[in-house]
């Protein structure tokens, strides 16, 4: 099993820390589907230190989600340390994760996220400073490199280990690739062979079979699933079952997908107000509807929805039609490149 510091997960499946997705509403569903470790979306270290109300709300952890990893990012050493101390003492997260994989310019231009990938010395300095300041285990999520000319995956992982990091998650793409192209798992294998801390593999895990192949090909200790779980927490459950028993469970039918989608929406409304939650749920509902026959017709309607009851009515009417037509089964959908 996957173990980080003194925290033992019940399996090797990890939910990736996806921005705008991994709030408590979705994380709790992922946990209920059996996920060994769930990761919260990244939070700015400076915003934590400045006490921004919305940011502080992002630090909330439901006890039912645990074990949970809370991810912070930043390029300023002092604010990152202070933010880590706040997460350490004022939240019930189990693990503090440092982001050095985010490729978006607004993060990298602040000398944060994937920008660190160019400098193993900075990685050592920043990670060791955070490790020294907190009691919770510190981990890092990184990409294999900045671009194809600057892949320092092994050097960077060794710096993390030397600094006292308790685990490293490796996404098999460079910053330059963003989420395009193919993840190169060979670098994940190289990292696993170079360090003694747990290594979690990430990138192009779009099916339970992909997860099994990643573990076999790289020797990594855990598998991180991102975009393949959007609107599809069954991917997490099916992967857990496949890794433990070899049994490939069927995809959910339309009725089950809509039931969980409504649960997701109601939990989001409980966290935020109805207007904000329903607007945020539009993209999630489009993901939940993926693969259901005729769903394209109602996605446009959903994108205009503003009320919870209105959304539920649309979804339940849609499922009712599917039942009448005998079209409840989910059609195969290309999962795309999982994050």
mmCIF file of C-alpha atoms in Angstrom:
data_model
loop_
_atom_site.group_PDB
_atom_site.id
_atom_site.type_symbol
_atom_site.label_atom_id
_atom_site.label_comp_id
_atom_site.label_asym_id
_atom_site.label_seq_id
_atom_site.Cartn_x
_atom_site.Cartn_y
_atom_site.Cartn_z
ATOM 1 C CA UNK A 1 0.000 0.000 0.000
ATOM 2 C CA UNK A 2 0.950 3.629 -0.439
ATOM 3 C CA UNK A 3 2.413 5.184 2.710
ATOM 4 C CA UNK A 4 3.529 8.824 3.085
ATOM 5 C CA UNK A 5 5.309 9.575 6.323
ATOM 6 C CA UNK A 6 3.202 7.904 8.981
ATOM 7 C CA UNK A 7 0.022 8.055 6.882
ATOM 8 C CA UNK A 8 -1.036 4.811 5.251
ATOM 9 C CA UNK A 9 -3.555 4.844 2.397
ATOM 10 C CA UNK A 10 -5.956 1.952 1.912
ATOM 11 C CA UNK A 11 -4.985 1.654 -1.768
ATOM 12 C CA UNK A 12 -2.714 3.115 -4.454
ATOM 13 C CA UNK A 13 -5.246 5.431 -6.131
ATOM 14 C CA UNK A 14 -4.853 9.195 -5.688
ATOM 15 C CA UNK A 15 -7.159 11.978 -6.900
ATOM 16 C CA UNK A 16 -5.091 14.737 -8.563
ATOM 17 C CA UNK A 17 -5.318 18.316 -7.204
ATOM 18 C CA UNK A 18 -7.261 19.893 -10.087
ATOM 19 C CA UNK A 19 -7.876 23.640 -9.910
ATOM 20 C CA UNK A 20 -11.540 24.616 -9.952
ATOM 21 C CA UNK A 21 -12.586 20.993 -9.398
ATOM 22 C CA UNK A 22 -11.165 19.499 -6.213
ATOM 23 C CA UNK A 23 -13.246 21.304 -3.612
ATOM 24 C CA UNK A 24 -14.785 19.348 -0.691
ATOM 25 C CA UNK A 25 -17.950 18.516 -2.691
ATOM 26 C CA UNK A 26 -16.052 16.535 -5.338
ATOM 27 C CA UNK A 27 -13.322 15.273 -3.015
ATOM 28 C CA UNK A 28 -15.889 13.681 -0.705
ATOM 29 C CA UNK A 29 -17.500 11.859 -3.625
ATOM 30 C CA UNK A 30 -14.052 10.624 -4.681
ATOM 31 C CA UNK A 31 -13.455 9.408 -1.134
ATOM 32 C CA UNK A 32 -16.836 7.661 -1.025
ATOM 33 C CA UNK A 33 -15.848 5.892 -4.248
ATOM 34 C CA UNK A 34 -12.888 4.452 -2.337
ATOM 35 C CA UNK A 35 -9.987 6.728 -3.317
ATOM 36 C CA UNK A 36 -6.954 6.163 -1.090
ATOM 37 C CA UNK A 37 -5.814 9.797 -1.036
ATOM 38 C CA UNK A 38 -7.599 12.918 -2.238
ATOM 39 C CA UNK A 39 -5.752 16.147 -3.028
ATOM 40 C CA UNK A 40 -7.213 19.621 -2.659
ATOM 41 C CA UNK A 41 -6.834 22.173 -5.445
ATOM 42 C CA UNK A 42 -3.745 24.374 -5.185
ATOM 43 C CA UNK A 43 -3.906 27.490 -3.012
ATOM 44 C CA UNK A 44 -1.631 30.526 -3.227
ATOM 45 C CA UNK A 45 0.772 30.779 -0.308
ATOM 46 C CA UNK A 46 0.602 34.585 -0.355
ATOM 47 C CA UNK A 47 -3.203 34.516 -0.355
ATOM 48 C CA UNK A 48 -3.161 32.207 2.694
ATOM 49 C CA UNK A 49 -0.799 34.517 4.559
ATOM 50 C CA UNK A 50 -2.841 37.617 3.673
ATOM 51 C CA UNK A 51 -5.906 35.953 5.145
ATOM 52 C CA UNK A 52 -8.119 36.249 2.063
ATOM 53 C CA UNK A 53 -11.551 34.924 3.106
ATOM 54 C CA UNK A 54 -12.162 32.942 -0.083
ATOM 55 C CA UNK A 55 -8.693 31.423 0.231
ATOM 56 C CA UNK A 56 -9.244 30.454 3.854
ATOM 57 C CA UNK A 57 -12.473 28.734 2.801
ATOM 58 C CA UNK A 58 -10.414 26.665 0.337
ATOM 59 C CA UNK A 59 -8.500 25.267 3.314
ATOM 60 C CA UNK A 60 -11.610 23.584 4.740
ATOM 61 C CA UNK A 61 -11.315 19.815 5.087
ATOM 62 C CA UNK A 62 -14.276 17.580 5.882
ATOM 63 C CA UNK A 63 -13.189 14.834 8.314
ATOM 64 C CA UNK A 64 -14.766 12.261 5.969
ATOM 65 C CA UNK A 65 -12.236 13.167 3.250
ATOM 66 C CA UNK A 66 -9.185 12.140 5.205
ATOM 67 C CA UNK A 67 -6.464 11.261 4.480
ATOM 68 C CA UNK A 68 -6.146 14.456 2.446
ATOM 69 C CA UNK A 69 -3.272 16.372 0.884
ATOM 70 C CA UNK A 70 -3.553 20.161 0.699
ATOM 71 C CA UNK A 71 -1.470 21.795 -2.029
ATOM 72 C CA UNK A 72 0.177 25.221 -1.822
ATOM 73 C CA UNK A 73 2.194 27.167 -4.383
ATOM 74 C CA UNK A 74 4.411 30.232 -4.460
ATOM 75 C CA UNK A 75 7.802 31.551 -5.441
ATOM 76 C CA UNK A 76 8.508 33.630 -2.340
ATOM 77 C CA UNK A 77 10.284 31.601 0.333
ATOM 78 C CA UNK A 78 9.001 33.484 3.378
ATOM 79 C CA UNK A 79 5.331 33.514 2.377
ATOM 80 C CA UNK A 80 5.477 29.840 1.367
ATOM 81 C CA UNK A 81 6.887 28.943 4.794
ATOM 82 C CA UNK A 82 4.239 31.017 6.593
ATOM 83 C CA UNK A 83 1.473 29.497 4.476
ATOM 84 C CA UNK A 84 2.759 25.998 5.244
ATOM 85 C CA UNK A 85 2.721 26.808 8.963
ATOM 86 C CA UNK A 86 -0.923 27.893 8.713
ATOM 87 C CA UNK A 87 -1.861 24.691 6.887
ATOM 88 C CA UNK A 88 0.133 22.715 9.453
ATOM 89 C CA UNK A 89 -1.420 24.256 12.577
ATOM 90 C CA UNK A 90 -4.830 25.547 11.487
ATOM 91 C CA UNK A 91 -6.185 22.833 9.175
ATOM 92 C CA UNK A 92 -6.857 19.123 9.557
ATOM 93 C CA UNK A 93 -5.145 18.227 6.283
ATOM 94 C CA UNK A 94 -2.817 15.249 6.652
ATOM 95 C CA UNK A 95 -0.169 16.206 4.089
ATOM 96 C CA UNK A 96 1.219 19.496 2.770
ATOM 97 C CA UNK A 97 1.967 19.299 -0.948
ATOM 98 C CA UNK A 98 4.036 21.876 -2.835
ATOM 99 C CA UNK A 99 3.130 22.530 -6.458
ATOM 100 C CA UNK A 100 6.002 22.632 -8.919
ATOM 101 C CA UNK A 101 4.080 21.416 -11.924
ATOM 102 C CA UNK A 102 1.505 24.098 -12.733
ATOM 103 C CA UNK A 103 2.316 25.304 -16.272
ATOM 104 C CA UNK A 104 0.105 28.405 -16.541
ATOM 105 C CA UNK A 105 1.951 31.700 -17.113
ATOM 106 C CA UNK A 106 0.273 33.584 -14.245
ATOM 107 C CA UNK A 107 1.869 31.055 -11.864
ATOM 108 C CA UNK A 108 5.244 30.514 -13.551
ATOM 109 C CA UNK A 109 5.854 34.262 -14.003
ATOM 110 C CA UNK A 110 5.713 34.536 -10.196
ATOM 111 C CA UNK A 111 8.640 32.092 -10.024
ATOM 112 C CA UNK A 112 6.240 29.397 -8.832
ATOM 113 C CA UNK A 113 4.792 26.110 -10.087
ATOM 114 C CA UNK A 114 6.709 24.580 -12.984
ATOM 115 C CA UNK A 115 9.295 27.392 -12.919
ATOM 116 C CA UNK A 116 11.104 25.494 -10.167
ATOM 117 C CA UNK A 117 11.802 22.631 -12.567
ATOM 118 C CA UNK A 118 14.775 24.534 -13.987
ATOM 119 C CA UNK A 119 16.644 24.730 -10.692
ATOM 120 C CA UNK A 120 17.198 21.715 -8.395
ATOM 121 C CA UNK A 121 19.029 23.986 -5.935
ATOM 122 C CA UNK A 122 15.958 26.196 -5.518
ATOM 123 C CA UNK A 123 13.836 23.084 -5.060
ATOM 124 C CA UNK A 124 16.120 21.897 -2.277
ATOM 125 C CA UNK A 125 16.146 25.315 -0.606
ATOM 126 C CA UNK A 126 12.365 25.805 -0.728
ATOM 127 C CA UNK A 127 11.335 22.258 0.221
ATOM 128 C CA UNK A 128 13.846 22.007 3.069
ATOM 129 C CA UNK A 129 12.672 25.360 4.464
ATOM 130 C CA UNK A 130 9.050 24.161 4.487
ATOM 131 C CA UNK A 131 9.967 20.754 5.934
ATOM 132 C CA UNK A 132 11.848 22.446 8.796
ATOM 133 C CA UNK A 133 8.866 24.693 9.576
ATOM 134 C CA UNK A 134 6.078 22.116 9.831
ATOM 135 C CA UNK A 135 5.179 18.812 11.474
ATOM 136 C CA UNK A 136 2.963 17.327 8.759
ATOM 137 C CA UNK A 137 4.635 15.329 5.950
ATOM 138 C CA UNK A 138 5.660 17.485 2.980
ATOM 139 C CA UNK A 139 5.368 16.186 -0.583
ATOM 140 C CA UNK A 140 5.852 17.682 -4.042
ATOM 141 C CA UNK A 141 3.917 17.374 -7.294
ATOM 142 C CA UNK A 142 6.091 18.076 -10.330
ATOM 143 C CA UNK A 143 6.372 17.609 -14.065
ATOM 144 C CA UNK A 144 9.302 15.836 -15.706
ATOM 145 C CA UNK A 145 10.791 19.121 -16.938
ATOM 146 C CA UNK A 146 10.346 22.619 -18.317
ATOM 147 C CA UNK A 147 10.627 21.555 -21.969
ATOM 148 C CA UNK A 148 12.215 18.740 -23.967
ATOM 149 C CA UNK A 149 15.643 20.385 -23.613
ATOM 150 C CA UNK A 150 15.370 20.778 -19.848
ATOM 151 C CA UNK A 151 14.235 17.510 -18.260
ATOM 152 C CA UNK A 152 15.744 17.284 -14.781
ATOM 153 C CA UNK A 153 13.222 14.861 -13.282
ATOM 154 C CA UNK A 154 15.772 12.704 -11.466
ATOM 155 C CA UNK A 155 17.862 15.652 -10.206
ATOM 156 C CA UNK A 156 14.744 17.426 -8.980
ATOM 157 C CA UNK A 157 13.356 14.326 -7.249
ATOM 158 C CA UNK A 158 16.703 13.738 -5.537
ATOM 159 C CA UNK A 159 16.666 17.351 -4.328
ATOM 160 C CA UNK A 160 13.154 16.811 -2.906
ATOM 161 C CA UNK A 161 14.259 13.655 -1.110
ATOM 162 C CA UNK A 162 17.417 15.305 0.234
ATOM 163 C CA UNK A 163 15.325 18.228 1.506
ATOM 164 C CA UNK A 164 13.130 15.896 3.549
ATOM 165 C CA UNK A 165 10.194 15.515 1.169
ATOM 166 C CA UNK A 166 8.207 12.397 2.030
ATOM 167 C CA UNK A 167 6.916 11.603 -1.485
ATOM 168 C CA UNK A 168 6.898 12.973 -5.024
ATOM 169 C CA UNK A 169 4.170 12.872 -7.686
ATOM 170 C CA UNK A 170 5.510 12.973 -11.230
ATOM 171 C CA UNK A 171 3.420 14.043 -14.231
ATOM 172 C CA UNK A 172 5.030 12.574 -17.339
ATOM 173 C CA UNK A 173 4.765 15.791 -19.374
ATOM 174 C CA UNK A 174 6.906 18.913 -19.589
ATOM 175 C CA UNK A 175 5.570 22.386 -18.858
ATOM 176 C CA UNK A 176 5.832 23.157 -22.572
ATOM 177 C CA UNK A 177 3.433 20.306 -23.396
ATOM 178 C CA UNK A 178 0.733 21.584 -21.035
ATOM 179 C CA UNK A 179 -1.863 18.778 -21.411
ATOM 180 C CA UNK A 180 -1.118 17.906 -25.039
ATOM 181 C CA UNK A 181 0.903 15.105 -26.576
ATOM 182 C CA UNK A 182 1.778 11.961 -24.686
ATOM 183 C CA UNK A 183 3.039 11.527 -21.148
ATOM 184 C CA UNK A 184 6.487 9.924 -21.062
ATOM 185 C CA UNK A 185 6.364 7.367 -18.282
ATOM 186 C CA UNK A 186 10.036 6.426 -18.714
ATOM 187 C CA UNK A 187 11.010 9.460 -16.627
ATOM 188 C CA UNK A 188 8.651 8.326 -13.846
ATOM 189 C CA UNK A 189 10.484 4.972 -13.890
ATOM 190 C CA UNK A 190 13.847 6.780 -13.717
ATOM 191 C CA UNK A 191 12.687 8.793 -10.703
ATOM 192 C CA UNK A 192 11.397 5.681 -8.939
ATOM 193 C CA UNK A 193 14.739 3.951 -9.451
ATOM 194 C CA UNK A 194 16.658 7.008 -8.168
ATOM 195 C CA UNK A 195 14.852 7.787 -4.912
ATOM 196 C CA UNK A 196 13.711 5.793 -1.894
ATOM 197 C CA UNK A 197 10.664 7.923 -1.057
ATOM 198 C CA UNK A 198 7.270 6.948 -2.562
ATOM 199 C CA UNK A 199 6.706 7.993 -6.169
ATOM 200 C CA UNK A 200 3.196 8.593 -7.524
ATOM 201 C CA UNK A 201 2.814 8.376 -11.298
ATOM 202 C CA UNK A 202 0.571 10.795 -13.192
ATOM 203 C CA UNK A 203 -0.386 11.399 -16.817
ATOM 204 C CA UNK A 204 -2.452 9.511 -19.422
ATOM 205 C CA UNK A 205 -4.185 7.267 -16.897
ATOM 206 C CA UNK A 206 -7.526 7.144 -18.698
ATOM 207 C CA UNK A 207 -8.678 3.635 -17.732
ATOM 208 C CA UNK A 208 -8.132 1.045 -14.992
ATOM 209 C CA UNK A 209 -5.916 -0.859 -17.428
ATOM 210 C CA UNK A 210 -3.736 2.250 -17.855
ATOM 211 C CA UNK A 211 -3.278 2.395 -14.084
ATOM 212 C CA UNK A 212 -2.164 -1.239 -13.959
ATOM 213 C CA UNK A 213 0.241 -0.651 -16.837
ATOM 214 C CA UNK A 214 1.726 2.437 -15.183
ATOM 215 C CA UNK A 215 2.420 0.535 -11.972
ATOM 216 C CA UNK A 216 3.952 -2.361 -13.889
ATOM 217 C CA UNK A 217 6.047 -0.267 -16.285
ATOM 218 C CA UNK A 218 7.372 2.329 -13.837
ATOM 219 C CA UNK A 219 7.350 0.504 -10.502
ATOM 220 C CA UNK A 220 5.719 3.576 -8.947
ATOM 221 C CA UNK A 221 3.982 3.316 -5.581
ATOM 222 C CA UNK A 222 0.721 5.022 -6.474
ATOM 223 C CA UNK A 223 -1.310 6.217 -9.454
ATOM 224 C CA UNK A 224 -2.720 9.723 -9.647
ATOM 225 C CA UNK A 225 -5.903 10.191 -11.678
ATOM 226 C CA UNK A 226 -6.991 13.627 -12.864
ATOM 227 C CA UNK A 227 -9.100 14.517 -15.859
ATOM 228 C CA UNK A 228 -10.339 10.947 -16.376
ATOM 229 C CA UNK A 229 -12.295 11.367 -13.121
ATOM 230 C CA UNK A 230 -14.133 14.533 -14.223
ATOM 231 C CA UNK A 231 -17.822 13.687 -14.102
ATOM 232 C CA UNK A 232 -16.668 10.105 -13.669
ATOM 233 C CA UNK A 233 -15.717 9.183 -10.097
ATOM 234 C CA UNK A 234 -16.532 5.602 -11.147
ATOM 235 C CA UNK A 235 -13.133 5.661 -12.865
ATOM 236 C CA UNK A 236 -11.573 5.839 -9.394
ATOM 237 C CA UNK A 237 -13.692 3.005 -8.002
ATOM 238 C CA UNK A 238 -13.235 0.818 -11.078
ATOM 239 C CA UNK A 239 -9.459 1.358 -10.950
ATOM 240 C CA UNK A 240 -9.286 0.392 -7.279
ATOM 241 C CA UNK A 241 -11.239 -2.789 -7.991
ATOM 242 C CA UNK A 242 -9.178 -3.646 -11.046
ATOM 243 C CA UNK A 243 -5.862 -3.165 -9.232
ATOM 244 C CA UNK A 244 -6.970 -5.261 -6.264
ATOM 245 C CA UNK A 245 -8.953 -8.072 -7.943
ATOM 246 C CA UNK A 246 -8.311 -7.873 -11.688
ATOM 247 C CA UNK A 247 -12.059 -7.458 -12.225
ATOM 248 C CA UNK A 248 -13.110 -4.741 -14.680
ATOM 249 C CA UNK A 249 -16.450 -3.408 -13.471
ATOM 250 C CA UNK A 250 -18.928 -1.910 -15.973
ATOM 251 C CA UNK A 251 -19.407 1.815 -16.482
ATOM 252 C CA UNK A 252 -22.375 3.361 -14.646
ATOM 253 C CA UNK A 253 -25.672 3.825 -16.433
ATOM 254 C CA UNK A 254 -27.348 7.180 -17.026
ATOM 255 C CA UNK A 255 -29.578 7.005 -13.967
ATOM 256 C CA UNK A 256 -26.611 6.413 -11.659
ATOM 257 C CA UNK A 257 -24.582 9.196 -13.285
ATOM 258 C CA UNK A 258 -27.359 11.739 -12.845
ATOM 259 C CA UNK A 259 -27.999 10.654 -9.246
ATOM 260 C CA UNK A 260 -24.379 11.351 -8.315
ATOM 261 C CA UNK A 261 -24.326 14.582 -10.371
ATOM 262 C CA UNK A 262 -27.270 15.915 -8.330
ATOM 263 C CA UNK A 263 -25.563 14.850 -5.079
ATOM 264 C CA UNK A 264 -22.439 16.696 -6.235
ATOM 265 C CA UNK A 265 -24.477 19.828 -6.979
ATOM 266 C CA UNK A 266 -26.271 19.747 -3.632
ATOM 267 C CA UNK A 267 -22.988 19.432 -1.762
ATOM 268 C CA UNK A 268 -21.568 22.343 -3.721
ATOM 269 C CA UNK A 269 -24.640 24.444 -2.869
ATOM 270 C CA UNK A 270 -24.107 23.617 0.811
ATOM 271 C CA UNK A 271 -20.540 24.947 0.501
ATOM 272 C CA UNK A 272 -21.353 28.037 -1.536
ATOM 273 C CA UNK A 273 -24.549 29.916 -2.328
ATOM 274 C CA UNK A 274 -26.939 28.493 -4.929
ATOM 275 C CA UNK A 275 -26.089 31.021 -7.644
ATOM 276 C CA UNK A 276 -22.334 30.409 -7.449
ATOM 277 C CA UNK A 277 -22.675 26.636 -7.060
ATOM 278 C CA UNK A 278 -25.098 26.168 -9.976
ATOM 279 C CA UNK A 279 -22.892 28.247 -12.268
ATOM 280 C CA UNK A 280 -19.864 26.196 -11.223
ATOM 281 C CA UNK A 281 -21.776 22.924 -11.714
ATOM 282 C CA UNK A 282 -22.509 23.596 -15.389
ATOM 283 C CA UNK A 283 -19.109 22.277 -16.506
ATOM 284 C CA UNK A 284 -19.390 19.308 -14.130
ATOM 285 C CA UNK A 285 -22.830 18.388 -15.439
ATOM 286 C CA UNK A 286 -21.473 18.428 -18.994
ATOM 287 C CA UNK A 287 -18.820 15.951 -17.847
ATOM 288 C CA UNK A 288 -21.368 13.727 -16.080
ATOM 289 C CA UNK A 289 -23.510 13.661 -19.228
ATOM 290 C CA UNK A 290 -20.625 12.538 -21.429
ATOM 291 C CA UNK A 291 -21.360 9.266 -23.178
ATOM 292 C CA UNK A 292 -25.118 9.364 -22.644
ATOM 293 C CA UNK A 293 -27.129 9.139 -25.836
ATOM 294 C CA UNK A 294 -28.635 12.460 -26.853
ATOM 295 C CA UNK A 295 -26.868 14.426 -24.104
ATOM 296 C CA UNK A 296 -25.601 17.050 -26.554
ATOM 297 C CA UNK A 297 -29.178 18.335 -26.809
ATOM 298 C CA UNK A 298 -29.429 19.289 -23.152
ATOM 299 C CA UNK A 299 -25.885 20.532 -22.516
ATOM 300 C CA UNK A 300 -26.778 23.842 -24.155
ATOM 301 C CA UNK A 301 -29.848 24.157 -21.919
ATOM 302 C CA UNK A 302 -27.798 23.383 -18.798
ATOM 303 C CA UNK A 303 -25.285 26.097 -19.651
ATOM 304 C CA UNK A 304 -28.087 28.632 -19.205
ATOM 305 C CA UNK A 305 -29.400 27.209 -15.914
ATOM 306 C CA UNK A 306 -29.228 29.328 -12.755
ATOM 307 C CA UNK A 307 -31.397 27.457 -10.218
ATOM 308 C CA UNK A 308 -30.893 24.115 -8.505
ATOM 309 C CA UNK A 309 -34.462 22.866 -8.975
ATOM 310 C CA UNK A 310 -34.407 23.895 -12.619
ATOM 311 C CA UNK A 311 -31.239 21.871 -13.199
ATOM 312 C CA UNK A 312 -32.633 18.823 -11.384
ATOM 313 C CA UNK A 313 -35.803 18.923 -13.477
ATOM 314 C CA UNK A 314 -33.809 19.061 -16.721
ATOM 315 C CA UNK A 315 -31.639 16.123 -15.648
ATOM 316 C CA UNK A 316 -34.502 13.983 -14.356
ATOM 317 C CA UNK A 317 -36.564 14.599 -17.496
ATOM 318 C CA UNK A 318 -33.549 13.570 -19.565
ATOM 319 C CA UNK A 319 -33.113 10.329 -17.609
ATOM 320 C CA UNK A 320 -36.812 9.646 -17.916
ATOM 321 C CA UNK A 321 -36.554 9.895 -21.700
ATOM 322 C CA UNK A 322 -33.534 7.597 -21.711
ATOM 323 C CA UNK A 323 -35.501 5.030 -19.709
ATOM 324 C CA UNK A 324 -38.421 5.142 -22.119
ATOM 325 C CA UNK A 325 -36.088 4.741 -25.086
ATOM 326 C CA UNK A 326 -34.009 2.028 -23.400
ATOM 327 C CA UNK A 327 -30.846 4.133 -23.758
ATOM 328 C CA UNK A 328 -29.594 4.297 -20.162
ATOM 329 C CA UNK A 329 -26.254 2.629 -20.881
ATOM 330 C CA UNK A 330 -23.165 4.820 -21.180
ATOM 331 C CA UNK A 331 -21.510 4.764 -24.592
ATOM 332 C CA UNK A 332 -17.704 4.454 -24.721
ATOM 333 C CA UNK A 333 -16.098 7.893 -24.651
ATOM 334 C CA UNK A 334 -12.470 8.735 -25.273
ATOM 335 C CA UNK A 335 -11.236 9.962 -21.894
ATOM 336 C CA UNK A 336 -8.613 12.155 -23.510
ATOM 337 C CA UNK A 337 -5.263 12.725 -21.870
ATOM 338 C CA UNK A 338 -5.751 12.344 -18.167
ATOM 339 C CA UNK A 339 -4.054 14.948 -16.064
#
